[in-house]
Coordinates of C-alpha atoms and ligand atoms in Angstrom, one line a residue:
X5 CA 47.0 129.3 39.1
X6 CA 50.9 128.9 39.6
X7 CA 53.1 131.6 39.6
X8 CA 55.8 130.3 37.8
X9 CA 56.0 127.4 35.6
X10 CA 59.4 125.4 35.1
X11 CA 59.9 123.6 32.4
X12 CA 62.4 121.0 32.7
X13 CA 64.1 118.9 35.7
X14 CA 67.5 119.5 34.6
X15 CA 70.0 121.0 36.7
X16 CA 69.0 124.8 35.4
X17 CA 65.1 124.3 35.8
X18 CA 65.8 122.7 39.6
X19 CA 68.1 126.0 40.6
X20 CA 65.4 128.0 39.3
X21 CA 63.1 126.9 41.5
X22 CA 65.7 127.0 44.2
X23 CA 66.4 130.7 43.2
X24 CA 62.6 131.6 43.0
X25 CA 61.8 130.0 46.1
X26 CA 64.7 132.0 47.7
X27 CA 63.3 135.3 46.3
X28 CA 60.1 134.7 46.7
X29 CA 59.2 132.3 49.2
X30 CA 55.2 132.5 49.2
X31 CA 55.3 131.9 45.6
X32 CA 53.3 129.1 43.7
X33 CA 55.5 127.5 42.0
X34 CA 55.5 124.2 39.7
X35 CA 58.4 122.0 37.8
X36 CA 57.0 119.8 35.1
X37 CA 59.7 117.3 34.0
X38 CA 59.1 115.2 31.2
X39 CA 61.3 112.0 32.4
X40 CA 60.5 109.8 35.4
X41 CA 63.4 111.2 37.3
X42 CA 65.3 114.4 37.8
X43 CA 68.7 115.1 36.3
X44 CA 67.4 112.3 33.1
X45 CA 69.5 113.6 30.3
X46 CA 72.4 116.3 30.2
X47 CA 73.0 117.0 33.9
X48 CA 72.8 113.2 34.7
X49 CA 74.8 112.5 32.0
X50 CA 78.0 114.7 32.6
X51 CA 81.5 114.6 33.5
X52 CA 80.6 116.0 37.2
X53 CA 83.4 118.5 36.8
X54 CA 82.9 122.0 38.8
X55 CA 84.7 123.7 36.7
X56 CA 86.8 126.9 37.2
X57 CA 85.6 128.9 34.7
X58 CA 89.4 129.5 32.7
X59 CA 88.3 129.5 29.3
X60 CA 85.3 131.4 28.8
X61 CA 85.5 134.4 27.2
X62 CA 86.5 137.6 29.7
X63 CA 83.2 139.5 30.5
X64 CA 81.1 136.9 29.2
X65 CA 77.9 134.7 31.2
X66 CA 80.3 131.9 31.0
X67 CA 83.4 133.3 32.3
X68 CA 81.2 135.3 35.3
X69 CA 78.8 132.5 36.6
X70 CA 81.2 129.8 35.9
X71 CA 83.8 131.7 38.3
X72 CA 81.3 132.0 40.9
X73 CA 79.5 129.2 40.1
X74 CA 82.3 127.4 40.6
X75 CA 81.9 128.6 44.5
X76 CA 78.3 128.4 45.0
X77 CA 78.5 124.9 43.9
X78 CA 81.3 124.0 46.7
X79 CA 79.9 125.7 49.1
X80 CA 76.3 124.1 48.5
X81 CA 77.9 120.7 48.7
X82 CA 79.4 121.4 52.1
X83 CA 76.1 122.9 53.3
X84 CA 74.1 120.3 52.1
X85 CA 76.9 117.0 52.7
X86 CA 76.9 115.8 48.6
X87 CA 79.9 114.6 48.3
X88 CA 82.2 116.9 45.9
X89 CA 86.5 117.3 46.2
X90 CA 88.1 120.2 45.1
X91 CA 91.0 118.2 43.7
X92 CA 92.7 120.7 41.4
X93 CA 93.2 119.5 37.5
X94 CA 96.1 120.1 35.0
X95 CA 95.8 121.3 31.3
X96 CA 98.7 120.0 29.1
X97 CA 100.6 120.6 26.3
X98 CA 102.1 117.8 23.8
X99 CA 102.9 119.2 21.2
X100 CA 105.3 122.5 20.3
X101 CA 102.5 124.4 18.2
X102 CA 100.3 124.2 21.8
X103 CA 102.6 125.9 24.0
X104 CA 101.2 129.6 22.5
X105 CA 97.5 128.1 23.1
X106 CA 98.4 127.0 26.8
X107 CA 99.8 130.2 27.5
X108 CA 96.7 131.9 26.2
X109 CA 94.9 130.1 28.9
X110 CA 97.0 130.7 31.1
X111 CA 96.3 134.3 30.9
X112 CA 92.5 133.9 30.6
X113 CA 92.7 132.4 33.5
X114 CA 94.2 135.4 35.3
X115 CA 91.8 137.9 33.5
X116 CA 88.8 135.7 34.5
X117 CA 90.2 135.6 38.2
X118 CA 91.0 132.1 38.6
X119 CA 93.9 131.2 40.7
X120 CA 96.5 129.2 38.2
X121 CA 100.0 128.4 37.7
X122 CA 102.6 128.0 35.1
X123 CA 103.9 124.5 35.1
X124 CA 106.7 122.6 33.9
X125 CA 106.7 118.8 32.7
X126 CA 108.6 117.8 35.6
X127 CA 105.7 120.0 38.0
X128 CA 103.2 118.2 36.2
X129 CA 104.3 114.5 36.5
X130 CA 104.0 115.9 40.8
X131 CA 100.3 115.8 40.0
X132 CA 100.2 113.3 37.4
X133 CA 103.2 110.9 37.4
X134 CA 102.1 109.3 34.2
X135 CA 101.4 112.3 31.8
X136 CA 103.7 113.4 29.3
X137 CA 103.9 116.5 28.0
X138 CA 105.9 119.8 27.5
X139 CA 104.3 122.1 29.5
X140 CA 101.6 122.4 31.7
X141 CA 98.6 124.7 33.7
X142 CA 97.6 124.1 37.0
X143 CA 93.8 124.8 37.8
X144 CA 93.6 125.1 41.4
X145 CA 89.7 125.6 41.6
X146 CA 88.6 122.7 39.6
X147 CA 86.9 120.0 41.9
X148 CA 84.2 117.4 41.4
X149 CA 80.8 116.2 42.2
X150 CA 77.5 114.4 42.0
X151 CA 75.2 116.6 39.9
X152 CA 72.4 113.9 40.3
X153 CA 73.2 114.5 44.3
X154 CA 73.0 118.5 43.8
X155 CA 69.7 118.0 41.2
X156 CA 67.8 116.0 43.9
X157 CA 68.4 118.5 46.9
X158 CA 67.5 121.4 44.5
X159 CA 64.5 119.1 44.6
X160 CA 63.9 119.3 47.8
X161 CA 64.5 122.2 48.2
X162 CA 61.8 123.6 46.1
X163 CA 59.4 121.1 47.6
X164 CA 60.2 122.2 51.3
X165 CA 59.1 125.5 50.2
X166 CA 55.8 124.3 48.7
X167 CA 56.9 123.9 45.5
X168 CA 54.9 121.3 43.1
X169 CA 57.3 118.9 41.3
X170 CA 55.4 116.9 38.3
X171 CA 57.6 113.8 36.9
X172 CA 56.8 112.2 33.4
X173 CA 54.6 115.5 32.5
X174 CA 55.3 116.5 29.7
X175 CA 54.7 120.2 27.9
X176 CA 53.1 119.6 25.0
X177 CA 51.1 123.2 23.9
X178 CA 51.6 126.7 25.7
X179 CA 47.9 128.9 25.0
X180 CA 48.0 132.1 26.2
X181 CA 45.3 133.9 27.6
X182 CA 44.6 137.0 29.6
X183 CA 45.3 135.8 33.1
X184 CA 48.4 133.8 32.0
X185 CA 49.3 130.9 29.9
X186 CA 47.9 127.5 30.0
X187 CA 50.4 124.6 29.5
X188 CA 49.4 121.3 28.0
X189 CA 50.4 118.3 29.2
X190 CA 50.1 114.4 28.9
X191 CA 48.9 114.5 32.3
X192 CA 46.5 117.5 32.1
X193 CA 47.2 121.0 31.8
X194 CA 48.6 123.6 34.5
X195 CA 47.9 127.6 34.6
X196 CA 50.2 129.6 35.7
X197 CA 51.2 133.5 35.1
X198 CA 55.0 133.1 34.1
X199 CA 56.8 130.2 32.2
X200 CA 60.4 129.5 32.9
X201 CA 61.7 127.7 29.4
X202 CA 64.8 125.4 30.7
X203 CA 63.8 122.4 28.4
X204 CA 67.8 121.7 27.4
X205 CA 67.8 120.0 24.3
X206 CA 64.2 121.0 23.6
X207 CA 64.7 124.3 24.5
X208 CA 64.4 125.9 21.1
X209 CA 61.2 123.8 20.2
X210 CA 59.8 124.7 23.7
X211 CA 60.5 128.6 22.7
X212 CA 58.2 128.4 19.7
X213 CA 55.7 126.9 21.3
X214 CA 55.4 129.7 23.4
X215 CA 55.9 131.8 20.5
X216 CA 59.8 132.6 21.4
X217 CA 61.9 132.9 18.0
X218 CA 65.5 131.8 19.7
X219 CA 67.0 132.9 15.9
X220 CA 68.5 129.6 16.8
X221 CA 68.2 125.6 16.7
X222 CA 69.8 123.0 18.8
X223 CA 72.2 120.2 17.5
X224 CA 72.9 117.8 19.6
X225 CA 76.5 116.7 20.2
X226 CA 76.7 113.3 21.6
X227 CA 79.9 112.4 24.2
X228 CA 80.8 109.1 24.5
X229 CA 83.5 107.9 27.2
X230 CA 85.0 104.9 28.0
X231 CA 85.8 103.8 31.6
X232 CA 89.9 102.7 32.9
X233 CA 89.3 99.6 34.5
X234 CA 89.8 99.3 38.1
X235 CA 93.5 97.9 37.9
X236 CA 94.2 100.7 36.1
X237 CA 93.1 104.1 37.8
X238 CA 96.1 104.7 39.7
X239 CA 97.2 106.3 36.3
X240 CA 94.8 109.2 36.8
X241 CA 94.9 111.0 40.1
X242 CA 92.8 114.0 39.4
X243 CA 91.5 115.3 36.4
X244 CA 94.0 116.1 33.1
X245 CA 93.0 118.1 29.9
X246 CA 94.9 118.4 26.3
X247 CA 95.1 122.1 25.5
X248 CA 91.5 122.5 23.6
X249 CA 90.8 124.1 20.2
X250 CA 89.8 127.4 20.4
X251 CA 87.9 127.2 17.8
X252 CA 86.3 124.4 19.1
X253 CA 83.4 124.9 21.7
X254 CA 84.1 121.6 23.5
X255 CA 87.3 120.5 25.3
X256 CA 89.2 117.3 23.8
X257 CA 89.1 114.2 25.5
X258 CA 90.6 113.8 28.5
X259 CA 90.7 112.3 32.0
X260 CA 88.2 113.1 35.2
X261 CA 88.1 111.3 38.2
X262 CA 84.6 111.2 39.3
X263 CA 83.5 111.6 42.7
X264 CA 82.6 107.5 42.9
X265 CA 86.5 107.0 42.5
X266 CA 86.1 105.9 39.0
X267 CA 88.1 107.5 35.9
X268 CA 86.5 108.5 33.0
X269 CA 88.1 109.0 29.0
X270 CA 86.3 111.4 27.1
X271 CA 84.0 113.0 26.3
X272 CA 84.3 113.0 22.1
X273 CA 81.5 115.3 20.3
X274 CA 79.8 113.4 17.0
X275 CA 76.7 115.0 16.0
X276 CA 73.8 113.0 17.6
X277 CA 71.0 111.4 14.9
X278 CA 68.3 112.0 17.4
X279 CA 68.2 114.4 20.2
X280 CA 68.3 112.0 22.8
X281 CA 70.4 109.6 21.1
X282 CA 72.8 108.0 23.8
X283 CA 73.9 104.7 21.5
X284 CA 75.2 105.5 17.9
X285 CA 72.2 103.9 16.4
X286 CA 69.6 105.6 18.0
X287 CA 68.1 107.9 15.1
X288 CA 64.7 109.9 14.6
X289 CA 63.6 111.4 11.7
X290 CA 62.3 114.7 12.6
X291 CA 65.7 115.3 14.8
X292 CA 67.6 114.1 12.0
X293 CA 65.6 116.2 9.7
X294 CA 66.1 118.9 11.0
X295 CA 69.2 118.8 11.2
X296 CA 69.8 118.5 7.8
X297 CA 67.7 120.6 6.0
X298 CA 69.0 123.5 8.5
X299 CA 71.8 125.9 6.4
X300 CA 73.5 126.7 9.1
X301 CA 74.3 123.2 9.9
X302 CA 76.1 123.0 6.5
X303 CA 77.7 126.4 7.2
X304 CA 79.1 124.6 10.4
X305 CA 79.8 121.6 9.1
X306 CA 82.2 123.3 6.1
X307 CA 83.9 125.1 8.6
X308 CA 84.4 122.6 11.0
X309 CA 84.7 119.3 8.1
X310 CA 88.6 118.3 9.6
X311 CA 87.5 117.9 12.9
X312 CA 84.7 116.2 12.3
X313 CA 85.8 114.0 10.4
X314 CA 88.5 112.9 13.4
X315 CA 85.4 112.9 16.0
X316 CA 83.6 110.5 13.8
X317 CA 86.6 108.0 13.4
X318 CA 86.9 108.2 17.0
X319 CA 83.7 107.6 17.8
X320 CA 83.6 104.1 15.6
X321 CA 87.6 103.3 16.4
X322 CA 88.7 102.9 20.0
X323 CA 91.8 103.1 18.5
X324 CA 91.7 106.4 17.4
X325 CA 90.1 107.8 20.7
X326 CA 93.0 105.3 22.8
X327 CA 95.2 107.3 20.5
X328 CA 93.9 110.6 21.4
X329 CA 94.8 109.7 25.3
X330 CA 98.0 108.3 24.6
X331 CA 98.9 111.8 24.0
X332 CA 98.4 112.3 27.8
X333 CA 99.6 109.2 29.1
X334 CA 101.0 107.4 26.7
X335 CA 100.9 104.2 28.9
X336 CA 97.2 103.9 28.4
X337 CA 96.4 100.6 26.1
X338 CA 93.4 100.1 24.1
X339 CA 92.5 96.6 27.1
X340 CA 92.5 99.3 29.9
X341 CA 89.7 100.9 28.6
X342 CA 85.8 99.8 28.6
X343 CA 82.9 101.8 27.0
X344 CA 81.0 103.9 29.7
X345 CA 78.1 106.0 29.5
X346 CA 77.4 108.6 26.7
X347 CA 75.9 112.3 27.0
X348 CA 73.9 114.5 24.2
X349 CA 75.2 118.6 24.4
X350 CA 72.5 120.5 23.8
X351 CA 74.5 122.9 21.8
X352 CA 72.5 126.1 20.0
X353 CA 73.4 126.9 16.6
X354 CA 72.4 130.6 15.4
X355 CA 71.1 130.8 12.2
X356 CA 74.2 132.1 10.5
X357 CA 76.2 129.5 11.0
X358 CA 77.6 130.5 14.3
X359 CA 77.8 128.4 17.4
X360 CA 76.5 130.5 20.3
X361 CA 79.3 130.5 22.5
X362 CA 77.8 132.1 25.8
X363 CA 75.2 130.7 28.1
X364 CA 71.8 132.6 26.1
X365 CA 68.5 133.3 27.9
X366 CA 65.6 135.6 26.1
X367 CA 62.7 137.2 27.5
X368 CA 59.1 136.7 26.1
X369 CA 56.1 137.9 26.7
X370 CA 55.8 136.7 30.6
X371 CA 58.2 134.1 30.4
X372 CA 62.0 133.7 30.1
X373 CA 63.7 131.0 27.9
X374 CA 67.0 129.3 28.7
X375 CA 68.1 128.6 24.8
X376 CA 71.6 127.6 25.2
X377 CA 73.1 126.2 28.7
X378 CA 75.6 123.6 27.4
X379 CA 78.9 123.1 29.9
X380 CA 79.6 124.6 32.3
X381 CA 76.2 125.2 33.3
X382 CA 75.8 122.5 35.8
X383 CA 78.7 123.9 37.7
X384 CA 77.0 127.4 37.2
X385 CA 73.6 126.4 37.9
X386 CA 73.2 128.5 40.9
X387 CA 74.4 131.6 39.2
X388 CA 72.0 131.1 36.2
X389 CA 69.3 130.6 38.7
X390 CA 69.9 133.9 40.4
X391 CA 69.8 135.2 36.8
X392 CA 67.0 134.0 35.8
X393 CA 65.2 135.5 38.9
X394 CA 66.7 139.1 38.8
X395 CA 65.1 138.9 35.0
X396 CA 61.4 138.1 35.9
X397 CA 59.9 141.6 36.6
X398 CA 58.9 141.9 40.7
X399 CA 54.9 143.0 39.8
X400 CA 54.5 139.3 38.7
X401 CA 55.1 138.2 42.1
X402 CA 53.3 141.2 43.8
X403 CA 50.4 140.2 41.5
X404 CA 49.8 136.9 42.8
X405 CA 50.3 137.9 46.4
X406 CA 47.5 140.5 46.0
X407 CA 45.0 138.0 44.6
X408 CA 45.7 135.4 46.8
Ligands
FAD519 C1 78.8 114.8 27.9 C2 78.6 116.0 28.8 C3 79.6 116.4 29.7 C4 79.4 117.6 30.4 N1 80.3 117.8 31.4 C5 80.1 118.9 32.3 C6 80.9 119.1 33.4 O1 81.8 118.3 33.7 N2 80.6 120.2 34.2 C7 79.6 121.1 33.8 O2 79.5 122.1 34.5 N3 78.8 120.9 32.8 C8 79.0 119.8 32.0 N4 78.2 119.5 31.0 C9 77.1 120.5 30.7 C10 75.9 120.3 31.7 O3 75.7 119.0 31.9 C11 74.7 121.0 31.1 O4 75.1 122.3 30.7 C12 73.6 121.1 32.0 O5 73.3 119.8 32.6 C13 72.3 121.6 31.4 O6 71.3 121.5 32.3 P1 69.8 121.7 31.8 O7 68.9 121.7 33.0 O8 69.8 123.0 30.9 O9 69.5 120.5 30.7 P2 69.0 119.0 31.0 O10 69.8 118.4 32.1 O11 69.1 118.4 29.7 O12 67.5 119.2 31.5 C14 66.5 119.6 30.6 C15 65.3 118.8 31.0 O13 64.1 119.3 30.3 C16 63.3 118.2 30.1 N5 62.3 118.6 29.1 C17 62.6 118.8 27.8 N6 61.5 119.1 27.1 C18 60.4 119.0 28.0 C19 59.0 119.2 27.9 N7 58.4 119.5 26.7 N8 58.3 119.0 29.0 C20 58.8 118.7 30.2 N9 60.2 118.5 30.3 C21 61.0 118.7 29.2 C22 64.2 117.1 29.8 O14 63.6 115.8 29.9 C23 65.4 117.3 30.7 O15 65.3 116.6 31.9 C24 78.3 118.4 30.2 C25 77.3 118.0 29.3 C26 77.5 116.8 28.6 C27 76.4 116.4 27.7

C-alpha cells in the first residue's frame, strides 16, 4: 500500500514527488509514467524558457508561482549544477496599434513584481542588433534551461528518498475501495491511499476515471519550430518575443536561445489531430472525435476562426511562418531556417467555450487532479508542487505512519 500515487513523469508529477518527499519524508510514494522515459511529451518538448511570469493575470496561480517559480527553478539549477542562464529576453513592438498592448505589459509586469524596463528601438538593437521594431520591454528575469536535466534530478530525488518510479506503466482503471484506490496498469496494478492526477494531456480522461468531472476537456495545440542554422545564430543573442494577443493564450512565434546554444523559431499553435500528434499527419480517431463533436470546441473555434486560419497557413507555409519572424528580424530568410522539433499543449477547454486561462487543480475524493498545467508550468513546477502538497489533508500521511 503506497501513500501517494503519481500519475505521470512530466515535469508536474516529478516536483510532486519532490514536494511530497520534502514534506513527508517517510512517505511511500510511487510515479507511474506511461513512456519509457521521463519528461516524454510536453516538458521534453518545450521551449526551455524560465519564464518571468509578466503576463499572467495579477493575483492569479500563473502570475504567483510563475514569479517564484521563476526563482525556485534558478536556484535549483545552481544547487543541483543543470545548466540554465539567466540571459534576460526582450518583447517587441512592430507595429503602431502594439505600442498600447506593450505598454500593458509593461505594467503587468510591475503589478506582478517582475523587474522590467521601458525600452527604445535603439535600447533594443543593444540586446538584439538585428531586431527591428518601435518599441521595446526588457525582461530581466527571463533565463533558460534543460527541463529534461531538471525532470531527471526531480527523479532522483524522489528515488533517494525511497520513492518507487515505474516507466512504461501505464494507468489504465482507478477502483476504489475502503482502504484506498487500486490503480490498473499494463504492468499490474498498485494500491495506494491518495492519487495525484498530473497526466498532462490525459489529464481530463485520467479525472474521469477516477470519477473527477474537470467541467473541462483538453485540446491539444501542437507547436512546431524550425531551427536557424548554425551560420546563422549570431542573429539571436538571447531570447525576443512579438507583443502577443491578449486574447490569445499562447505567445506568437518568436526567438529562444536554448541552453545547447542553438536558436529556436516558434512555437505556432495548430490544433493537433491526435493528442500526441508531433508530425502533421499523425491523427487518431477517438482524439479527433472528440474533438469535434465537443461544442465548446466550435464555440472556440468561431471566436477564434481569423487566427486560426493564419496558424494553419503557417503551419503548411514556411513562408508565412518566415514571414511572421521577419517582423523581428527582418534579415531572417526562408534558407536560414530548418524544421526542428514539435510540441502538443495540453490546453483545457471549459465547457462553455472558454479556455481556462490559470493553472487548474481540483480535489476528489482522496486524490487531487492537475487539469490544466500548459506554459509556464515547467518553469513553475516547484511552486505547483508545493501546492499540490499544502492541498493533500495531513491525516493521510499520519494514517500511514500509524499503520506502518
Ligand atoms: C511547445 C511548447 C513550448 C513550451 N514552452 C515552455 C517554456 O518555455 N517554459 C515553460 O515554463 N513552459 C513551457 N511549456 C509548457 C510546459 O512544457 C508544460 O506546461 C509542462 O511541461 C507540463 O508538464 P506536465 O507534467 O503537466 O505534462 P507532461 O510533461 O505532458 O507530462 C505528463 C505525463 O503524463 C503521462 N501520462 C499520461 N497519461 C498517463 C497514464 N494513463 N498513465 C501513466 N502516465 C500517463 C504522459 O506520458 C506524460 O509523460 C511549453 C509547452 C509546449 C508544448
Amino acid at each position: 500500500m503506497y501513500d501517494f500515487a503519481i500519475i505521470g513523469g512530466g515535469i508536474v508529477g516529478l516536483s510532486t514527488g519532490m514536494a511530497l518527499g520534502n514534506r513527508y519524508p517517510d512517505a511511500k510514494i510511487l510515479v507511474l509514467e506511461k513512456e519509457s522515459r521521463w519528461a516524454f511529451h510536453q516538458t521534453g518538448n518545450n521551449s526551455g524558457v524560465i519564464h518571468s511570469g509578466v503576463y499572467y493575470k495579477p493575483g492569479s496561480f500563473k502570475a504567483k508561482f510563475c514569479r517564484d517559480g521563476c526563482q525556485s527553478m534558478v536556484e535549483f539549477c545552481q544547487q543541483h549544477e543543470i545548466p540554465y542562464e539567466v540571459c534576460g529576453k526582450v518583447i517587441v513592438a512592430t507595429e503602431e496599434r502594439e505600442l498600447p498592448l506593450l505598454e500593458n505589459l509593461y505594467q503587468r509586469g510591475l503589478q506582478n513584481g517582475i523587474k522590467v524596463a521601458r525600452i527604445t528601438a535603439e535600447e533594443v538593437k543593444e540586446y538584439e542588433p538585428y531586431v527591428n521594431c518601435l518599441a521595446g520591454v526588457r525582461v530581466f528575469s527571463t533565463g533558460i534551461a534543460d527541463y529534461k536535466r531538471v525532470c531527471q534530478k526531480y527523479a532522483e530525488l524522489i528515488q533517494k528518498q525511497g520513492g518507487d518510479l515505474r516507466l512504461n506503466t501505464k494507468v489504465e482503471k482507478i477502483i476504489r475501495t475502503e482502504e484506498g484506490q487500486v490503480l490498473e496498469t499494463n504492468q499490474g496494478t498498485f494500491e495506494t491511499r491518495f492519487v495525484i492526477n498530473c497526466a498532462g494531456l490525459h489529464s481530463d480522461r485520467v479525472a474521469k476515471l477516477g470519477k473527477v468531472d474537470p467541467q473541462a476537456k483538453i485540446v491539444p495545440f501542437r507547436g512546431e519550430y524550425y531551427e536557424l542554422v548554425p551560420e546563422k545564430r549570431y542573429l539571436v543573442k538571447g531570447l525576443i518575443y512579438p507583443v502577443p494577443n491578449p486574447a490569445f493564450p499562447f505567445l506568437g512565434v518568436h526567438f529562444t536561445r536554448m541552453i545547447d546554444g542553438s536558436v529556436h523559431a516558434g512555437p505556432n499553435a495548430v490544433l493537433s489531430l491526435k493528442r500526441e500528434g508531433y508530425k502533421k499527419t499523425d491523427f487518431d480517431l477517438r482524439d479527433f472525435a472528440e474533438v469535434m463533436t465537443y461544442p465548446a470546441f466550435w464555440k472556440l473555434a468561431a471566436k477564434h476562426a481569423d487566427e486560426g486560419m493564419k496558424e494553419i497557413i503557417r503551419s503548411f507555409s514556411k513562408a508565412a511562418f518566415v514571414r511572421s519572424l521577419q517582423r523581428l528580424i527582418p534579415e531572417v530568410k526562408s534558407e536560414d531556417l530548418v524544421p526542428t522539433h514539435a510540441g502538443v499543449r495540453a490546453q483545457a477547454l471549459m465547457n462553455d467555450g472558454k479556455l481556462v486561462d490559470d493553472f487548474l487543480i481540483i480535489k476528489g475524493q482522496n486524490s487531487v487532479h492537475v487539469c490544466n498545467a500548459p506554459s509556464p508550468a515547467a518553469t513553475s513546477s516547484i511552486e505547483i508542487g508545493k501546492a499540490i502538497v499544502e492541498q493533500i489533508p495531513a491525516q493521510q500521511h499520519l494514517q500511514s505512519t500509524l499503520n506502518v
